[in-house]
Short mmCIF file of C-alpha atoms and ligand atoms in Angstrom, two decimals:
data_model
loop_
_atom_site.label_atom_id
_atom_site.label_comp_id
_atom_site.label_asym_id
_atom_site.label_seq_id
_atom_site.Cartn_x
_atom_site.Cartn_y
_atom_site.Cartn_z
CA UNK A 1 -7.96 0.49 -25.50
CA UNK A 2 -5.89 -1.52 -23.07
CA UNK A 3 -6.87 0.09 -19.63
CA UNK A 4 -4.78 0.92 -16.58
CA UNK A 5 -6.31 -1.17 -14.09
CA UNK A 6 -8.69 -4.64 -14.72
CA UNK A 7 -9.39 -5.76 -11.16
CA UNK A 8 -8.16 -9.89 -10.82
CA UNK A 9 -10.95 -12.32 -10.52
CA UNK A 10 -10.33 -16.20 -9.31
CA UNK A 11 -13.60 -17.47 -10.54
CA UNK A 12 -14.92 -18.80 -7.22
CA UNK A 13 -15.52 -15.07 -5.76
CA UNK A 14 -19.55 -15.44 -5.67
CA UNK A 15 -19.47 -19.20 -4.52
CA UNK A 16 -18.38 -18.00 -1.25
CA UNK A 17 -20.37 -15.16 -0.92
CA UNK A 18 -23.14 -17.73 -1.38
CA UNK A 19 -21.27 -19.72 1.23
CA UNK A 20 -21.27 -16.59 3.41
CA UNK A 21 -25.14 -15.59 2.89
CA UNK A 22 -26.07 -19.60 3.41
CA UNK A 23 -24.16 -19.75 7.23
CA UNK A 24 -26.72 -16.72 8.00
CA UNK A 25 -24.50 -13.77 9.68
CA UNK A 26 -23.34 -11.40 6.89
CA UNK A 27 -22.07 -8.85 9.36
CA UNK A 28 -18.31 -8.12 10.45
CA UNK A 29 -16.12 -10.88 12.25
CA UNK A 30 -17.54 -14.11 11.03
CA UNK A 31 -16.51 -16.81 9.46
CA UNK A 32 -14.48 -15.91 6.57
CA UNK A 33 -13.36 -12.42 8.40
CA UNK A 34 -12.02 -14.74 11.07
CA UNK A 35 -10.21 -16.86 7.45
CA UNK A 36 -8.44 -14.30 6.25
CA UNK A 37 -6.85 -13.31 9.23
CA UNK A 38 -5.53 -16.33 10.27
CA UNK A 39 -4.42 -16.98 6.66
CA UNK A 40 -2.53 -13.57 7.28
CA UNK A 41 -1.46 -14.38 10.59
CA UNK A 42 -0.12 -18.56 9.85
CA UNK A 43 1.38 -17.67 6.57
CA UNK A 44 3.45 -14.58 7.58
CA UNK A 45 3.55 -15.06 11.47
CA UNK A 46 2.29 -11.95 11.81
CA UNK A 47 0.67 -10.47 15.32
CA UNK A 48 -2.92 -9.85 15.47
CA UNK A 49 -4.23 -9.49 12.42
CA UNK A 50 -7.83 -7.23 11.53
CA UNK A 51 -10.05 -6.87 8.65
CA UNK A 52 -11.16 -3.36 7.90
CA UNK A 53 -12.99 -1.58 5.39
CA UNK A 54 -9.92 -0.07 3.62
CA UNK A 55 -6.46 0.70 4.36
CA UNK A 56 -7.49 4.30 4.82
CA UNK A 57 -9.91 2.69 7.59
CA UNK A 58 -6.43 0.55 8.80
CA UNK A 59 -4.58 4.14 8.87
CA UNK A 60 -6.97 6.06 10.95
CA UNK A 61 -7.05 2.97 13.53
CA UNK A 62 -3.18 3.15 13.44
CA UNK A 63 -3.35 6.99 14.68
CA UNK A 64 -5.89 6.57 17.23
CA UNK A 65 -3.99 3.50 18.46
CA UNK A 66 -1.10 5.58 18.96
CA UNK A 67 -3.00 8.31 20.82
CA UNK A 68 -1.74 10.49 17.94
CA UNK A 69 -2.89 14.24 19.20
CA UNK A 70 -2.32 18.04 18.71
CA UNK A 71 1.55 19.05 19.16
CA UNK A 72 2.36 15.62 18.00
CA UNK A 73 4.13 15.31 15.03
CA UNK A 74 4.33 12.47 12.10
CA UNK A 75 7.44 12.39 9.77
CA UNK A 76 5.72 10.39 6.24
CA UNK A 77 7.16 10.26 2.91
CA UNK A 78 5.79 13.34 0.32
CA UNK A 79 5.85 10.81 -2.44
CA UNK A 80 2.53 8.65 -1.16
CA UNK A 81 -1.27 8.47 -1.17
CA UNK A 82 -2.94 11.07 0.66
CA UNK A 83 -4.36 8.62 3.13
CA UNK A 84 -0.51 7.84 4.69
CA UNK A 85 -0.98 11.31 5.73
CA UNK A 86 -5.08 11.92 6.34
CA UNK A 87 -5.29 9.67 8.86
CA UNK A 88 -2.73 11.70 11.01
CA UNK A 89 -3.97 14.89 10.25
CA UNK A 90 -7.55 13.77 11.30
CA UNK A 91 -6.33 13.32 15.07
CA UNK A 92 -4.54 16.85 14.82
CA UNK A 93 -0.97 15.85 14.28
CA UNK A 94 1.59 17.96 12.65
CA UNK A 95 2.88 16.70 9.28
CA UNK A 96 6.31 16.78 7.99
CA UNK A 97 7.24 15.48 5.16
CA UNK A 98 10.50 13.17 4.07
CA UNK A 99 12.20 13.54 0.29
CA UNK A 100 12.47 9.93 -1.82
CA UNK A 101 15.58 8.22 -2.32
CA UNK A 102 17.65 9.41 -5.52
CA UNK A 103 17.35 6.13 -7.05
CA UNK A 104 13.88 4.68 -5.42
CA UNK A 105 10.85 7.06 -4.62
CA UNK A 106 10.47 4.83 -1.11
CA UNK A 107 11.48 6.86 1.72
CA UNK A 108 15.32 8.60 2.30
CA UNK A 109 15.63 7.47 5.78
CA UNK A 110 18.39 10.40 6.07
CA UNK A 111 15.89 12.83 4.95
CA UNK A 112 13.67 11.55 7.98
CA UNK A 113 16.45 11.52 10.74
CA UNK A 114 16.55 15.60 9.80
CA UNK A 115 13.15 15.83 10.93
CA UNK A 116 12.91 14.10 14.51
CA UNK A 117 12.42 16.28 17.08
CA UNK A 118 11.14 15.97 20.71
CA UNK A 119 7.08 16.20 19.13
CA UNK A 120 8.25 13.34 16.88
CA UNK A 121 5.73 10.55 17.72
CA UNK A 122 5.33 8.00 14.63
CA UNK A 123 7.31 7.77 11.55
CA UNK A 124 5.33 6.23 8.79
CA UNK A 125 7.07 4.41 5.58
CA UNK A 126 5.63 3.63 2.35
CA UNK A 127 7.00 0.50 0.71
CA UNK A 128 6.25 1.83 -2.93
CA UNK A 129 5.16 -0.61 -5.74
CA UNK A 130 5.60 -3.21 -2.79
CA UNK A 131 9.36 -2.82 -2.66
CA UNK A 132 10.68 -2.44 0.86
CA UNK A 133 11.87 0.62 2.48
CA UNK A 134 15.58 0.41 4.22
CA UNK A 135 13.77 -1.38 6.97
CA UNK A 136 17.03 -1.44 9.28
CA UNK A 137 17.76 1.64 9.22
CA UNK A 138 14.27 3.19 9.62
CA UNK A 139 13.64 0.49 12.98
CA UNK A 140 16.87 1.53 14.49
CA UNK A 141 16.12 5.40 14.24
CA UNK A 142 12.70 5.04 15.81
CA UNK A 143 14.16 2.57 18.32
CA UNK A 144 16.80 4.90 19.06
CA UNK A 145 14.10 7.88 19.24
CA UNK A 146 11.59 6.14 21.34
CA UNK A 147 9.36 6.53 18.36
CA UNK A 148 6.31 4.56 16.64
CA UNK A 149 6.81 3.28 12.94
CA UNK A 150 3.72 2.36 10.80
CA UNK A 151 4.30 0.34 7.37
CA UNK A 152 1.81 1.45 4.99
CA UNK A 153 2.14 -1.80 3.31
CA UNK A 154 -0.99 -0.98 1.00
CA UNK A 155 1.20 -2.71 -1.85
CA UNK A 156 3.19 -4.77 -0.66
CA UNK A 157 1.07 -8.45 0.22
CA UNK A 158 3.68 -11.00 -0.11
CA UNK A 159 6.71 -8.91 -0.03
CA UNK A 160 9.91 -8.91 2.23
CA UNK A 161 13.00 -7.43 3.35
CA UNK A 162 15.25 -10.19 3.85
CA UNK A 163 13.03 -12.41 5.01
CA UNK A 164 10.67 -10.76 7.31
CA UNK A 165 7.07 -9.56 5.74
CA UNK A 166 6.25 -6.41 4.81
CA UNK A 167 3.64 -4.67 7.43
CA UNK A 168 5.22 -7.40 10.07
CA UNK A 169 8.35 -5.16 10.69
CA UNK A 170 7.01 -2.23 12.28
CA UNK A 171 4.36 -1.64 15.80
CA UNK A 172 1.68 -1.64 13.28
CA UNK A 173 0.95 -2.82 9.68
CA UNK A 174 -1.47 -1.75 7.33
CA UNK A 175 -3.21 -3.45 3.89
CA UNK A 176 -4.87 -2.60 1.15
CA UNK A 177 -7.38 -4.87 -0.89
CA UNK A 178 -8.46 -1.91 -3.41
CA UNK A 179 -9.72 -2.70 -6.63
CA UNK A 180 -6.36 -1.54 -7.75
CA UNK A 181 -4.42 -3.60 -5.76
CA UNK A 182 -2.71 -7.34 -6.29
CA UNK A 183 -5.25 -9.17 -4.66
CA UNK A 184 -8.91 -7.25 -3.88
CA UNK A 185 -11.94 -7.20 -2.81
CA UNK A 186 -13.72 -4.21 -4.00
CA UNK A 187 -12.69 -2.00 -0.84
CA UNK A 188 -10.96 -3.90 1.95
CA UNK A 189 -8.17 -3.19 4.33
CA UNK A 190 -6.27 -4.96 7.49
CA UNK A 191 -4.40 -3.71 10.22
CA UNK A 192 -1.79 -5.81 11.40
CA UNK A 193 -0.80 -4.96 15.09
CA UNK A 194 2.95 -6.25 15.61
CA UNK A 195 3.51 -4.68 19.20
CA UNK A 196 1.90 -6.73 21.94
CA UNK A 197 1.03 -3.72 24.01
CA UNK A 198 -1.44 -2.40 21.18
CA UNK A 199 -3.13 -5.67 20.71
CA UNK A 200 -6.51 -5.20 23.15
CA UNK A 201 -6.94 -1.82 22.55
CA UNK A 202 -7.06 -2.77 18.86
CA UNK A 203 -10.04 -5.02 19.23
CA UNK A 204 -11.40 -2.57 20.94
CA UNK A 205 -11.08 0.32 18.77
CA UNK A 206 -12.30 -1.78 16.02
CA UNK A 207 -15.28 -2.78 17.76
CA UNK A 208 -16.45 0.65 17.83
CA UNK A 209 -14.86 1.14 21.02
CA UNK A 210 -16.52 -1.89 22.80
CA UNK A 211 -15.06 -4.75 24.23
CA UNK A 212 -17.62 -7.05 22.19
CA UNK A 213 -14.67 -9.16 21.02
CA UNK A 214 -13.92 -10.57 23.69
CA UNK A 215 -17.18 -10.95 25.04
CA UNK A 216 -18.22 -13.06 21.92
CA UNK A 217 -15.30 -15.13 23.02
CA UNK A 218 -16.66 -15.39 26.33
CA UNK A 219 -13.67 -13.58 28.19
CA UNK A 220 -16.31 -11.23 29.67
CA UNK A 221 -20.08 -11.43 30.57
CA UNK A 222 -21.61 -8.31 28.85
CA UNK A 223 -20.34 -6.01 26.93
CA UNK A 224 -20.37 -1.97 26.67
CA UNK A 225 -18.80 1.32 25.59
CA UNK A 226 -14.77 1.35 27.32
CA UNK A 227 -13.00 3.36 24.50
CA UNK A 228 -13.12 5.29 21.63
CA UNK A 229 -13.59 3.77 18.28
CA UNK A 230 -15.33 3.48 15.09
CA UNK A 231 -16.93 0.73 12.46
CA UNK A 232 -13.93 -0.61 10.69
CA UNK A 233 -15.04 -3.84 10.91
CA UNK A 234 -16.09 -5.21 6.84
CA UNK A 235 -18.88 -7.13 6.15
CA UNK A 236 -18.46 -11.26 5.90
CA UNK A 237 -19.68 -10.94 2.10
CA UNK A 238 -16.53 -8.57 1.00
CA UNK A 239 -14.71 -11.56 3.57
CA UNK A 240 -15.83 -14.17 1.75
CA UNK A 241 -15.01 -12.40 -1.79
CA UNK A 242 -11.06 -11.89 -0.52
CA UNK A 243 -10.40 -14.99 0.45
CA UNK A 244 -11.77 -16.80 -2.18
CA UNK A 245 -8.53 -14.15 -3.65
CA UNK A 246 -6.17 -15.40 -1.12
CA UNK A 247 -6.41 -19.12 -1.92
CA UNK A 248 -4.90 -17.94 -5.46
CA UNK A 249 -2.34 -15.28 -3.85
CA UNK A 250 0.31 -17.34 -5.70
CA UNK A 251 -0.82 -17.67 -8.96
CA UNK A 252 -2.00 -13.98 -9.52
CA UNK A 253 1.65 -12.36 -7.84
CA UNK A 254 3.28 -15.48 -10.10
CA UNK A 255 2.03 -13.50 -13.31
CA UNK A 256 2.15 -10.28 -11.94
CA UNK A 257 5.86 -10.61 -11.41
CA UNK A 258 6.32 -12.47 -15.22
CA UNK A 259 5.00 -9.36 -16.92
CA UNK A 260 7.28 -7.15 -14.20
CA UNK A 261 10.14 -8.95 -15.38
CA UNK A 262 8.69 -8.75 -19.12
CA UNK A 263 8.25 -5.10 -19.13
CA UNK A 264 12.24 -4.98 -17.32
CA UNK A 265 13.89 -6.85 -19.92
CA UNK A 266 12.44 -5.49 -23.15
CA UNK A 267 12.36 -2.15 -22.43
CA UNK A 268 16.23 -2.31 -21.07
CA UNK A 269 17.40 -1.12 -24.33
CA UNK A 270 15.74 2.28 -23.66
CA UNK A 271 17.85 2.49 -20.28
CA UNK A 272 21.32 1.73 -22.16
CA UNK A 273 20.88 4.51 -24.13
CA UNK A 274 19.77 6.63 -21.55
CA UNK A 275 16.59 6.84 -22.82
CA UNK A 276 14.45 6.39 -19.63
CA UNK A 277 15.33 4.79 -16.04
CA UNK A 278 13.70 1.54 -15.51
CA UNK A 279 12.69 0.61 -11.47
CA UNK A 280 15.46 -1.35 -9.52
CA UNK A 281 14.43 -3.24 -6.67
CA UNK A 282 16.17 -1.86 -3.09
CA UNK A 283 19.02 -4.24 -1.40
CA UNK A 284 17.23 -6.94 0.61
CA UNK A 285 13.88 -6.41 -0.89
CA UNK A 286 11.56 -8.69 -3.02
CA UNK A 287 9.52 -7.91 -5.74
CA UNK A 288 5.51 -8.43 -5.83
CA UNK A 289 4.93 -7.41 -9.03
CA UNK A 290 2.75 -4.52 -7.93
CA UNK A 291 3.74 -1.39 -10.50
CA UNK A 292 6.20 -1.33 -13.30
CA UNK A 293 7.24 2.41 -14.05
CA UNK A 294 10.01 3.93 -16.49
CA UNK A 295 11.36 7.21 -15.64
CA UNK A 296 11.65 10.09 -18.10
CA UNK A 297 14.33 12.58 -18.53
CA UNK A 298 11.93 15.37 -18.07
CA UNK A 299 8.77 16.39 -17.29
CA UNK A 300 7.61 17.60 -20.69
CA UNK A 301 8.55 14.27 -22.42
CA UNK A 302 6.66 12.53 -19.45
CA UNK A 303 3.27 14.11 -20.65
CA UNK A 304 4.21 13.78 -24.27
CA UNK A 305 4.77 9.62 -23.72
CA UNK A 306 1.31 9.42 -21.84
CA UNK A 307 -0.15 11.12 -25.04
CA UNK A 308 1.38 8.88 -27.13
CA UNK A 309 0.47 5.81 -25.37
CA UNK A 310 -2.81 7.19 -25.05
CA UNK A 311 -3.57 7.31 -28.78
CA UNK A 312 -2.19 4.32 -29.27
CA UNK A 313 -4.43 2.94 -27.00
CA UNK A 314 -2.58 2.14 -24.04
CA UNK A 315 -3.54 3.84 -21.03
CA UNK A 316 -0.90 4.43 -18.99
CA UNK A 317 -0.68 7.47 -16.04
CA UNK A 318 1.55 8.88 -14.00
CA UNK A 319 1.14 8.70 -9.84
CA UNK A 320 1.21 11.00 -6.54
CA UNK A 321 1.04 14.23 -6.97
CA UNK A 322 3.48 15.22 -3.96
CA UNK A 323 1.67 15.96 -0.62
CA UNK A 324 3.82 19.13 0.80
CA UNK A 325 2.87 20.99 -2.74
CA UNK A 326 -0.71 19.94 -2.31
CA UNK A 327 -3.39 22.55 -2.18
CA UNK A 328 -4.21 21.52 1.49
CA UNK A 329 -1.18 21.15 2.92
CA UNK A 330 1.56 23.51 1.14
CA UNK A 331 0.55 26.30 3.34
CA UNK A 332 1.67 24.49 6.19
CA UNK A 333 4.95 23.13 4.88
CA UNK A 334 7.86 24.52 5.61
CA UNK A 335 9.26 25.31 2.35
CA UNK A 336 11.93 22.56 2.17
CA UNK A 337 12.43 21.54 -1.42
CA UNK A 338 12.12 17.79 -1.86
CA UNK A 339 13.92 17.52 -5.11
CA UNK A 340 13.76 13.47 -5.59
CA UNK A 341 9.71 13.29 -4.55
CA UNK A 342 8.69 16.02 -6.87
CA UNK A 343 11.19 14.53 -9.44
CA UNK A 344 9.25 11.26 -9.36
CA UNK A 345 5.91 13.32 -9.69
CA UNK A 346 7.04 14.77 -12.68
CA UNK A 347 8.50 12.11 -14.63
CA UNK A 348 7.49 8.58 -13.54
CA UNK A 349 4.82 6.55 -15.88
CA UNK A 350 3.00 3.49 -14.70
CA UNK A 351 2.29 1.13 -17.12
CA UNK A 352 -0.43 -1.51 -16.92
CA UNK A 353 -0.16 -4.42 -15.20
CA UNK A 354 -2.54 -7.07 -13.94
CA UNK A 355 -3.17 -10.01 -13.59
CA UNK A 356 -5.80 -10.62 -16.69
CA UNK A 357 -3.25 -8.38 -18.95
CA UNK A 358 -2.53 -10.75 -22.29
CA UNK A 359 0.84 -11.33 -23.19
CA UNK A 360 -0.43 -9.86 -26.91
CA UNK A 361 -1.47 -6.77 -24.78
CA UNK A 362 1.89 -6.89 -22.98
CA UNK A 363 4.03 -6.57 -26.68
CA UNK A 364 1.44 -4.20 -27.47
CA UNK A 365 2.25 -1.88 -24.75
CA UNK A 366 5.83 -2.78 -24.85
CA UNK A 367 5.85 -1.92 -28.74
CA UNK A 368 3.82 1.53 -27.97
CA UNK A 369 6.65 2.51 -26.07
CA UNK A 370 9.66 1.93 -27.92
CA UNK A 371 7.64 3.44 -31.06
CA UNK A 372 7.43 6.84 -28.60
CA UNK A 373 11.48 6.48 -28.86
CA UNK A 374 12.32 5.31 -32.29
C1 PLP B 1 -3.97 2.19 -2.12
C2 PLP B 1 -3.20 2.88 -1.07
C3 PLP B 1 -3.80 3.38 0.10
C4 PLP B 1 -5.29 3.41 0.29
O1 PLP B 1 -5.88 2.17 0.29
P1 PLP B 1 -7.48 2.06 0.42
O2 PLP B 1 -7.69 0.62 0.72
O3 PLP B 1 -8.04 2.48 -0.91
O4 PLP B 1 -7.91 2.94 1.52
C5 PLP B 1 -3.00 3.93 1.09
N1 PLP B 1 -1.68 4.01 0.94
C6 PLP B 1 -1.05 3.57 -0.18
C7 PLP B 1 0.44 3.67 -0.27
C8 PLP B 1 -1.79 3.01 -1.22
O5 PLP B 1 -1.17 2.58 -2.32
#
């Protein structure tokens, strides 16, 4: 069986854990914490940059730092992970949700200008399979709004719109270093804070709502309780694993992108006859080589080509079930069909790709599919 997801390993992972136990602090903000944010913050000039336990973790920071509260409301994307939303609904926010693009599931920036009102407080975008949203368009609606725009950039390391970074763009940024992700460690997250004005409290907040930070840089002379806040802070030894990742960032989105661009061209025959639709990356936006997808015509052939990939040992799956459906939330929605999200619930297939994936495994999968069509 060729499996969905094999997590990428470098090779020099556990020599810097070692590293990490050996210097004798194995807590949060060390040594190789304090790495991988300045690797983040030199190689994409991004603002402050902070290591937290998972992007989930970089989510629920975002909402607190936005004093996100009850009558507030967030406009997110239905096509997403449930933590874009979670984090919101945690501090009491109202949700409402934003259809996909006809020919992208990102974000239909139209579909959010429908839903600002005077509660609007944050819009949050998804840059799906690490393809950027319409960047432009989103900033100048919240600009023109006076509201906050997150990135979830959970998938999108490395990518751009024209040539700023993805999770640079908007007042705050967030990562994901999931197993599942292009580069990991285990569980890990970052927040990146691009608006100045957000940058202390951020510390803060991350401190567990002390002002410790600074103190260990000597900017005060004790420390104590001036906010709230939580532990988001990871430990040095998930640190250390991640940026033994980051020193190969390169070489692992390299390949990913080769077997992206594998997968595109071989299976194109299936789009000219109007078989499936194969993903097209958005105007001004790069390609990370995070998911490859095809498209069916329908949901009943989508669940008929996962069963035939599944016995011929390929596992492939589909992805988010849409959030305003969901059995927590659809009570609460207002009953606005979202025809492109639900569309891309029912019919889009992942296939595999990672970084250890074979080129023989790569034919294999390609071959699988074309069978399901022949
Ligand atoms: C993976 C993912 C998350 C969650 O990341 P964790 O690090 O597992 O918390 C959030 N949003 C999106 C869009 C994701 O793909």
């Amino acid at each position: 069986m060729i499996p969905f997801n094999k997590p990428a390993l470098i090779g020099t992972e556990l020599e810097l854990i070692a590293d990490a136990v050996k210097r004798g602090k194995i807590s949060g903000n060390g040594y190789y914490t304090g790495l991988c944010q300045r690797f983040f913050e030199e190689r994409y000039d991004f603002g402050k940059c902070l290591l937290t336990t998972s992007c989930t973790d970089a989510l629920e920071m975002a909402a607190i730092l936005l004093d996100i509260g009850p009558g507030d409301e967030v406009i997110l994307p239905a096509y997403t992970f449930v933590s874009s939303a979670n984090a919101f609904v945690l501090r009491g926010a109202a949700l409402k949700f934003a259809d996909s693009c006809t020919d992208h599931p990102n974000v239909d920036v139209e579909s959010i200008a429908q839903l600002i009102s005077p509660r609007t407080k944050a819009i949050v975008v998804v840059h799906y399979a690490g393809m950027a949203c319409d960047m432009d368009a989103v900033c100048a609606l919240a600009t023109s709004q006076g509201v906050a725009v997150v990135e979830d950039a959970a998938q999108a390391i490395d990518a751009c719109y024209g040539d700023q970074p993805l999770g640079g763009i908007g007042d705050l940024g967030t990562f994901s270093f999931h197993e599942t992700k292009n580069i990991n460690c285990g569980e890990g997250g970052m927040l990146v804070v691009n608006n100045p004005d957000l940058r202390k409290r951020a510390e803060i907040i991350w401190e567990k709502g002390t002002n410790r930070a600074a103190f260990w840089r000597g900017e005060v002379d004790k420390y104590g309780w001036v906010d709230i806040g939580s532990s988001f802070l990871p430990s040095e030894l998930n640190a250390a694993f991640l940026y033994a990742q980051l020193l190969h960032l390169n070489t692992v989105i390299d390949r990913r992108v080769q077997i992206w661009e594998y997968y595109s061209r071989t299976l194109s025959v299936l789009e000219q006859d109007e078989l499936v639709t194969l993903p097209r990356v958005p105007e001004k936006s790069t390609n990370n080589g995070h998911i490859f997808y095809v498209l069916t015509r329908n949901e009943n052939e989508r669940d008929a080509l996962l069963q035939h990939l599944n016995k011929a040992g390929v596992h492939a799956v589909f992805h988010y079930q849409v959030l305003h459906l969901s059995r927590y939330f659809r009570g609460n929605h207002d009953g606005r069909v979202l025809l492109n999200a639900e569309r891309y619930e029912q019919t889009l297939v992942r296939l595999p790709l990672y970084y250890p994936l074979s080129d023989i495994e790569v034919e294999t999968i390609v071959a699988s599919v074309k069978s399901f069509y022949a």
